[in-house]
Tab-separated table of C-alpha atoms and ligand atoms in Angstrom:
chain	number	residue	atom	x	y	z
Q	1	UNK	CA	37.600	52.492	-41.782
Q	2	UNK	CA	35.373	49.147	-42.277
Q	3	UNK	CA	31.879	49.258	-41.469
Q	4	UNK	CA	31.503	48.416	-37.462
Q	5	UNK	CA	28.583	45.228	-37.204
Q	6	UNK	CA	27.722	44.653	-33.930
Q	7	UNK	CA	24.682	42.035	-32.926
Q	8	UNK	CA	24.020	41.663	-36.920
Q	9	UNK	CA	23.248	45.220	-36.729
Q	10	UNK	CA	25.563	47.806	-38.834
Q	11	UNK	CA	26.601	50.640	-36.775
Q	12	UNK	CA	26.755	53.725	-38.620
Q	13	UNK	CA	28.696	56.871	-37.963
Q	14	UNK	CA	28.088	59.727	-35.850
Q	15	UNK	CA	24.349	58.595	-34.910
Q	16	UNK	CA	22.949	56.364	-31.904
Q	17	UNK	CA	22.104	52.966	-32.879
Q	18	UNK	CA	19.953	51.239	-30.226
Q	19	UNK	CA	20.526	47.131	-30.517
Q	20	UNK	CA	18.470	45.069	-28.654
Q	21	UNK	CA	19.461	41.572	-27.600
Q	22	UNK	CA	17.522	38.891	-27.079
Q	23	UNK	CA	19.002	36.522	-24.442
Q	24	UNK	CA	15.644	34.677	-23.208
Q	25	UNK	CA	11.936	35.020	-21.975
Q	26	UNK	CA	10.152	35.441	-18.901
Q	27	UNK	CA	8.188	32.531	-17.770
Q	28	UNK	CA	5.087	33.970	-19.805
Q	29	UNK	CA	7.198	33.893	-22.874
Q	30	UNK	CA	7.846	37.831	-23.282
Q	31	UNK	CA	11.223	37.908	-24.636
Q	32	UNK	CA	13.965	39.426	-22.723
Q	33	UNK	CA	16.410	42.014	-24.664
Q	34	UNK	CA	19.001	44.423	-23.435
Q	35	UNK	CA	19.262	47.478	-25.065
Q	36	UNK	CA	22.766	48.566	-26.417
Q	37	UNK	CA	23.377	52.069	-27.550
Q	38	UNK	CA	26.446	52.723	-30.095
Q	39	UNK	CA	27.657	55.496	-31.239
Q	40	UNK	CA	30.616	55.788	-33.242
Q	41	UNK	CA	32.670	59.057	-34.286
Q	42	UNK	CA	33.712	59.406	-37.969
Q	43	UNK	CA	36.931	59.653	-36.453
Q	44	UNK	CA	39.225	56.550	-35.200
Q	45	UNK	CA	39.866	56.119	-31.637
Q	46	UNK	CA	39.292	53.629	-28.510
Q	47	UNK	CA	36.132	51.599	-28.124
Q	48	UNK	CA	34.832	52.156	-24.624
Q	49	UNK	CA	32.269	49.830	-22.821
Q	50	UNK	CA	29.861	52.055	-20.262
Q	51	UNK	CA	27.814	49.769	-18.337
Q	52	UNK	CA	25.436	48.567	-15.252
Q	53	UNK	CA	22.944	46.933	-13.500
Q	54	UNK	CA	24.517	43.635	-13.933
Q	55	UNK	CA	23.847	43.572	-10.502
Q	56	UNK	CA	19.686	44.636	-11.074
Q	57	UNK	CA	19.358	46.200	-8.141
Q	58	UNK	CA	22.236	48.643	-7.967
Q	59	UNK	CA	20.385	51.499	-9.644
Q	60	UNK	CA	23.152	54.378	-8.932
Q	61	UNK	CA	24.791	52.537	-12.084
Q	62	UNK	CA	22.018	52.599	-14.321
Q	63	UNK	CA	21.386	56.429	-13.815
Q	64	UNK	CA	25.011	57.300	-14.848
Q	65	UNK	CA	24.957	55.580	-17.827
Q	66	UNK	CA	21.150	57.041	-18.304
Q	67	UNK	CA	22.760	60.488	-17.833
Q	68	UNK	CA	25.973	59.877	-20.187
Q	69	UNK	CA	22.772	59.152	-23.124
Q	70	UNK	CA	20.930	62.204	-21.527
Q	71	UNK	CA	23.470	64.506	-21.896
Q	72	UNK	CA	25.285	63.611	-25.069
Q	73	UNK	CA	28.166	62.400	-23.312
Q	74	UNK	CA	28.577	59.210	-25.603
Q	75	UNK	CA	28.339	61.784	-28.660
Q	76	UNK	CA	32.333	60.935	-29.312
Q	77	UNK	CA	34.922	63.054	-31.301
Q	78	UNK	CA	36.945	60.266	-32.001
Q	79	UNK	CA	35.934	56.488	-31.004
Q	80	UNK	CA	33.116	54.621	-30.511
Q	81	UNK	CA	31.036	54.370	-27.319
Q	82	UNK	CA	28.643	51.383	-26.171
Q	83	UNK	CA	26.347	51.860	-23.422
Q	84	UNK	CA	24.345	49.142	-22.004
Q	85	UNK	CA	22.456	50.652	-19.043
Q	86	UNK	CA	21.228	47.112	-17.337
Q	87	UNK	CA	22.785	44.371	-18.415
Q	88	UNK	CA	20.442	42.466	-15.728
Q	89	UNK	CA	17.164	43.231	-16.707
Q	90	UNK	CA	15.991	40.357	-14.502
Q	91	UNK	CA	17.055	42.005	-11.917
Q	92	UNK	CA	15.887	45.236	-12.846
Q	93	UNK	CA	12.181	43.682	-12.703
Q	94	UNK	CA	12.535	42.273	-9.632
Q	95	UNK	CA	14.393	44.242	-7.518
Q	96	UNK	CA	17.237	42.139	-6.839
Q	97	UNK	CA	21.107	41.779	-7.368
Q	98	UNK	CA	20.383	38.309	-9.238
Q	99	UNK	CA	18.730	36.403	-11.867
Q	100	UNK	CA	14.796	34.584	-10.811
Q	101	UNK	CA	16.920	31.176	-10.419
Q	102	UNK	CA	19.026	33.035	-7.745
Q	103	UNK	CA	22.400	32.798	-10.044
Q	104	UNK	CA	25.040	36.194	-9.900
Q	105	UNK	CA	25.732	37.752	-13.220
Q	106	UNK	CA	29.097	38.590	-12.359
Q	107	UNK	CA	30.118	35.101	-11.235
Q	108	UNK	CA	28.997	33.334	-14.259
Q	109	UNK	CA	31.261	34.640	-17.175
Q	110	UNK	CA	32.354	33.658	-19.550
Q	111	UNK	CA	28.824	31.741	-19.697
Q	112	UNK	CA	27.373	29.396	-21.931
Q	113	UNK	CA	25.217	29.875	-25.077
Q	114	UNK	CA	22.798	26.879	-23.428
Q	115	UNK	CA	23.402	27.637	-19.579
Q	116	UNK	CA	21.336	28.666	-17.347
Q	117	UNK	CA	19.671	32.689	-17.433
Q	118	UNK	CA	23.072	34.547	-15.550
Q	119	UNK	CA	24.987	32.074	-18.168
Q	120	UNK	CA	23.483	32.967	-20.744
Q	121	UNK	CA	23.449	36.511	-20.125
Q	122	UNK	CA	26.804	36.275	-19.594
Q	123	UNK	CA	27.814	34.813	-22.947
Q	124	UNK	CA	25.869	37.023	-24.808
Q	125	UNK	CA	28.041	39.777	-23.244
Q	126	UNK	CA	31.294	37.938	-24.087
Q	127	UNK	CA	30.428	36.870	-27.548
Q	128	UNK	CA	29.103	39.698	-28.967
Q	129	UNK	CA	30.029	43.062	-26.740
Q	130	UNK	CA	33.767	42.266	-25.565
Q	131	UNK	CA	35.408	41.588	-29.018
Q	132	UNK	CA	34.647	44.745	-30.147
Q	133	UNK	CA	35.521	46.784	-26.935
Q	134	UNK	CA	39.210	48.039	-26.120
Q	135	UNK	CA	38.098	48.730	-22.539
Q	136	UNK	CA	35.549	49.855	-19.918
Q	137	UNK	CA	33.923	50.496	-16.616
Q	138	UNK	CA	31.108	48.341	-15.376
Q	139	UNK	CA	29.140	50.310	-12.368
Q	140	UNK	CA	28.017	48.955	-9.385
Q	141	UNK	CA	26.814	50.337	-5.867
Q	142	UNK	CA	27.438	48.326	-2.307
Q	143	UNK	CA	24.585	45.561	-0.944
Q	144	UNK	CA	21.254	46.140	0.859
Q	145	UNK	CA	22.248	49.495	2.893
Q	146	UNK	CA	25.908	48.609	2.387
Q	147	UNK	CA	27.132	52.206	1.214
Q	148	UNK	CA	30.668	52.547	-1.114
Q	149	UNK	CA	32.377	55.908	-1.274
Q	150	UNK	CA	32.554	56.841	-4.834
Q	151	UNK	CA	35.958	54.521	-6.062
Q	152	UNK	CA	37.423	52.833	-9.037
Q	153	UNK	CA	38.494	48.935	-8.198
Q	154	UNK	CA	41.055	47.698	-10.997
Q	155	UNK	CA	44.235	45.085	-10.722
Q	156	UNK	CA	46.846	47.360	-10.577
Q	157	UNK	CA	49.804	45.538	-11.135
Q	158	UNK	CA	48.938	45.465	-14.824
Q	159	UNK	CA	50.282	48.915	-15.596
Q	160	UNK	CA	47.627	49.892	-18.072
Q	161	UNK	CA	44.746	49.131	-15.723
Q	162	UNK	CA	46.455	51.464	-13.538
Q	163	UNK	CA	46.521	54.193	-15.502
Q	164	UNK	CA	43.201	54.157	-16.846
Q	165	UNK	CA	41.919	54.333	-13.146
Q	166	UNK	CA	44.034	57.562	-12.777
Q	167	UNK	CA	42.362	58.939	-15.134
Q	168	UNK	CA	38.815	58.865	-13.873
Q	169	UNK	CA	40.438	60.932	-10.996
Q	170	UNK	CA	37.958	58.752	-8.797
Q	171	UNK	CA	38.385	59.752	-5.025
Q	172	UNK	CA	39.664	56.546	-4.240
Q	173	UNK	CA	41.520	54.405	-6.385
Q	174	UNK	CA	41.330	50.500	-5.127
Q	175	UNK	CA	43.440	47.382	-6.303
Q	176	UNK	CA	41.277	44.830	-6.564
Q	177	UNK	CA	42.442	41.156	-7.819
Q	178	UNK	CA	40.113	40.166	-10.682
Q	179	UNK	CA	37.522	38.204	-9.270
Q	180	UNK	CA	36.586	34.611	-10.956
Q	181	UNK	CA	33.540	34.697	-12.978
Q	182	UNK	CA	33.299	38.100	-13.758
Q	183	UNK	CA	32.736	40.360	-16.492
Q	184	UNK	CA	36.682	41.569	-15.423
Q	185	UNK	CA	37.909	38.166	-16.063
Q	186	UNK	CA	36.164	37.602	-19.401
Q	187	UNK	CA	37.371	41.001	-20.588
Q	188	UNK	CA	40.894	40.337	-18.947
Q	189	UNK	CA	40.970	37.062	-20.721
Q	190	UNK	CA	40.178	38.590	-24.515
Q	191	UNK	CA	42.869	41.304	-23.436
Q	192	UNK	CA	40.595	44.232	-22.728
Q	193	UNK	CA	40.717	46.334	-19.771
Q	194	UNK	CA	37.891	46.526	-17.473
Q	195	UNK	CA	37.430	49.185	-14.629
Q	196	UNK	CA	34.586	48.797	-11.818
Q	197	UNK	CA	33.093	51.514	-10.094
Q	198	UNK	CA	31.478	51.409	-6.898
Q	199	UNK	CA	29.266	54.180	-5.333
Q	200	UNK	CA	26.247	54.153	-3.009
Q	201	UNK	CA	24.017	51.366	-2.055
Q	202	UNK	CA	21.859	49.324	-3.761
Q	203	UNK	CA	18.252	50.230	-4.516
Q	204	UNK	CA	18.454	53.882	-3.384
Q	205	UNK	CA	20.092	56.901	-5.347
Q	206	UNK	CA	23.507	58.557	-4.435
Q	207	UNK	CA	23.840	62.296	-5.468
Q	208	UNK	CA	27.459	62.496	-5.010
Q	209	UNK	CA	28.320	58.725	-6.522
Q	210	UNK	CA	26.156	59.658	-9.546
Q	211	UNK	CA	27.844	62.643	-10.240
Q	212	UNK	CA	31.314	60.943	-9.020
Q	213	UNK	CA	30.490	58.325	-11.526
Q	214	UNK	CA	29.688	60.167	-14.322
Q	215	UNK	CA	32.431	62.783	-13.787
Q	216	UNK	CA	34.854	59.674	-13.935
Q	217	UNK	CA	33.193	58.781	-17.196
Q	218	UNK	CA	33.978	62.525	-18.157
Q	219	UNK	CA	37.466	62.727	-17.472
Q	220	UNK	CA	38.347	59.276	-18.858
Q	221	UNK	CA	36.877	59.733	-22.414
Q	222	UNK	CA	38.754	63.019	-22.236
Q	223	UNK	CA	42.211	61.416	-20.937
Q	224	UNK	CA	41.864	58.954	-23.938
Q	225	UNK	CA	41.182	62.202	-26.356
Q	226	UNK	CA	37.982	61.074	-27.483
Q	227	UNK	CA	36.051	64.073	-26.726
Q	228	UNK	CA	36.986	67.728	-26.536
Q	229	UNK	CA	34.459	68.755	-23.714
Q	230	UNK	CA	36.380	70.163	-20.451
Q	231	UNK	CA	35.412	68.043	-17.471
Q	232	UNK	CA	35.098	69.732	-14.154
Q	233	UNK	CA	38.556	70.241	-12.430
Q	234	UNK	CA	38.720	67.407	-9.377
Q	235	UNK	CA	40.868	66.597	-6.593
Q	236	UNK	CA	43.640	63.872	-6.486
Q	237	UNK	CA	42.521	60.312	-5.837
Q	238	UNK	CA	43.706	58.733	-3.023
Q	239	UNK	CA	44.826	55.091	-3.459
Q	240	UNK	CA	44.504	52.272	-1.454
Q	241	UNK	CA	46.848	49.291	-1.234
Q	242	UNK	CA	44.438	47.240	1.539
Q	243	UNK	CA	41.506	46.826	2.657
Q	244	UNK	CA	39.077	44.994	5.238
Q	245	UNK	CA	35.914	44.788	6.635
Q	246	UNK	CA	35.422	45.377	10.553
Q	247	UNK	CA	32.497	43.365	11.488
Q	248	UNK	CA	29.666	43.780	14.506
Q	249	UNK	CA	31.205	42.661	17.349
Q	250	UNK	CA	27.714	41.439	19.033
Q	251	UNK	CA	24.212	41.917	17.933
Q	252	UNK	CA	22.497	45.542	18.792
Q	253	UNK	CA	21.976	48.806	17.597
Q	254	UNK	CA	24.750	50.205	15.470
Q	255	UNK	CA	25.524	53.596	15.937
Q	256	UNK	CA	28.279	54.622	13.543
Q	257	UNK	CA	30.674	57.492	15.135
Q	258	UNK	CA	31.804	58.341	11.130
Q	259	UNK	CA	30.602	58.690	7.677
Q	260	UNK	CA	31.812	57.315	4.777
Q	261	UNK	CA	35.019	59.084	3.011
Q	262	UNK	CA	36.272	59.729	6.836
Q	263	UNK	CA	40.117	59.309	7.555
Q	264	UNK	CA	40.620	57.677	10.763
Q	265	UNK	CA	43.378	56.820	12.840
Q	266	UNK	CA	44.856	54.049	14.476
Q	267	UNK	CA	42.680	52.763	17.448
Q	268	UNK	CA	39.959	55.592	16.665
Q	269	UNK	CA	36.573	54.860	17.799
Q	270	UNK	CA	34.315	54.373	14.354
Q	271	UNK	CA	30.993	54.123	16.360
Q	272	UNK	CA	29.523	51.411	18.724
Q	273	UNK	CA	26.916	48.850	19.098
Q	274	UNK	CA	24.299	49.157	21.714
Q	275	UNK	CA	21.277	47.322	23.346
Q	276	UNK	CA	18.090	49.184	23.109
Q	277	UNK	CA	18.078	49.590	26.734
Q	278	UNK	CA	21.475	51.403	26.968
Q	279	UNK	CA	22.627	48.553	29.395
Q	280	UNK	CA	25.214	47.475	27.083
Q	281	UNK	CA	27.785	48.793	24.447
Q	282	UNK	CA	30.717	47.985	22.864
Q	283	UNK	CA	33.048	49.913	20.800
Q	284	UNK	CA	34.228	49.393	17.045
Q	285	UNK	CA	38.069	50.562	16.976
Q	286	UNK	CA	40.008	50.986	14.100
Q	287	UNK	CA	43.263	48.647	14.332
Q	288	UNK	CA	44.900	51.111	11.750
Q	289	UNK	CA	44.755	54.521	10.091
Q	290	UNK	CA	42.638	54.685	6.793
Q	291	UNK	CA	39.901	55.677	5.662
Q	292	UNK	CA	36.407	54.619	5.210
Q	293	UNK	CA	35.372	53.087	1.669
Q	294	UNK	CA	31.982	51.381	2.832
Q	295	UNK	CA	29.774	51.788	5.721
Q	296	UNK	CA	26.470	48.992	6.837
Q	297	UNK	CA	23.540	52.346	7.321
Q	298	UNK	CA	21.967	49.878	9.037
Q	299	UNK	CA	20.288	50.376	11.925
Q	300	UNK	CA	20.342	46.933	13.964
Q	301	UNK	CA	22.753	44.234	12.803
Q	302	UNK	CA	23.710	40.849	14.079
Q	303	UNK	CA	26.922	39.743	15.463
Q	304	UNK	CA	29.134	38.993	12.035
Q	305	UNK	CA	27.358	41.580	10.078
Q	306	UNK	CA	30.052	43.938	7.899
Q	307	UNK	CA	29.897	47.285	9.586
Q	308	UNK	CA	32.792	49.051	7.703
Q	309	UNK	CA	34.986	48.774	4.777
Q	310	UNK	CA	38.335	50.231	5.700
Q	311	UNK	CA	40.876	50.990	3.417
Q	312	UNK	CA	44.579	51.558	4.118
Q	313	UNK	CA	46.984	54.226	2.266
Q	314	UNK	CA	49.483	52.472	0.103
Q	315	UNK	CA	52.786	53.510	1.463
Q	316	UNK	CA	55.452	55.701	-0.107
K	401	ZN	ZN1	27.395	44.905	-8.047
């Protein structure tokens, strides 16, 4: 096989190479670099993107792809692996979903080698990361006390797509169009296939979606035969065709009547909003059966406010 370069850095096999790109500076001039960890198997096989915290504030991400290095999981049979554990380090810093000039990552691929920071950081994932990748799944957790049951979000009517997200036996399995901007369309664009998984909320730890999340991880490198490890046996997914947000009927106190991964059924009660003086209440009710993929943990909202994510069975 010819020697794998990434970054102007030569990737040798069966060892972790750690790149580290420079996309820009703080305002004190401390340059900014991501680090990229590569390892590549002696062996041919896929080339698999793992990554997170484009969003740098969605921190269940970064601590499955910190557990995939922590336990070895990257350590391929056959293929190569590239984890990139924040791809936001702005973010990271600061607490917060976005870049300091308030830009979105994920909305400003396929970027621009002069643009602005989320452009650039953008382009420096498109020009030197996706050429070399045959596919991947970028992690990401709900907003600010927003919480996503553990699922993979793919465009399914491109065949491939779908079976990949089969494979990660995630509990739910979403179609999702691609969204314009993204790291999905830039990979989509060079022909490689890009999973998302969502799982928890943003700024606080998940148990279950970090061990949903890395299990998927685990079951997809094995579905591709890149590792001979035995994954932990799973349940089916369940798919959903639809889905859509039920929003806060009036301002109050929210008190959810479910938790997230509930089924419910048409014109169930999924909680209630309330005034703190119990004088008032009015009744969230599910217009059809599914079950719930997000849930606002939030305990006093504003009339508008997205309360729950429901997400409806594809039929047949
Ligand atoms: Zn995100």
């Amino acid at each position: 096989m010819p020697a794998l370069e990434i970054y102007n850095t030569l990737i040798p096999e069966n060892q972790k190479t750690i790149i580290q790109m420079n996309v820009a500076h703080l305002t004190t001039r401390t340059p900014i670099e991501i680090p990229i960890f590569v390892y590549k198997s002696q062996h041919p096989g896929p080339t698999v993107l793992f990554s997170a915290g484009m969003h740098g504030d969605e921190i269940n991400g970064v601590e499955i792809v910190r557990r995939i290095l922590d336990t070895d999981l990257y350590k391929v049979d056959r293929g190569t692996v590239i984890c990139i554990p924040i791809i936001n380090i702005y973010g990271f810093l600061n607490f917060s979903r976005y870049v300091p000039d308030g830009k979105d990552v994920n909305r400003s691929f396929p970027g621009y080698a002069k643009g602005s920071l989320a452009s650039k950081v953008a382009y420096h994932i498109t020009k030197y990361i996706i050429p070399y990748i045959d596919l991947g799944i970028d992690f990401h957790t709900g907003g600010s006390q927003r919480t996503n049951y553990p699922q993979i979000r793919g465009d399914f009517s491109d065949e491939m797509t779908a079976q990949l997200a089969r494979d990660t036996r995630a509990p739910f399995l979403i179609h999702s169009k691609i969204i314009l901007g993204s790291l999905r369309m830039a990979a989509h664009e060079n022909g490689k296939k890009i999973l998302v998984y969502e799982g928890g909320e943003s700024l606080r730890y998940d148990k279950f979606a970090i061990e949903e999340g890395y299990n998927c991880v685990h079951r997809l490198l094995k579905s591709l035969d890149m590792i001979n490890r035995i994954p932990e046996p799973c349940s089916n997914s369940i798919l959903i065709e639809d889905k859509s947000w039920y929003r806060c009927p009036d301002s109050g106190m929210w008190i959810p009547a479910v938790e997230y991964g509930d089924y419910v059924e048409k014109e169930q009660s999924m909680g209630f909003i309330t005034s703190p003086f119990g004088d008032f209440k009015s009744k969230v009710v599910s217009k059809e059966a599914g079950y719930i993929i997000g849930l606002n943990n939030q305990a006093v909202v504003n009339k508008g406010d997205a309360l729950i994510n429901l997400g409806v069975v594809a039929e047949g």
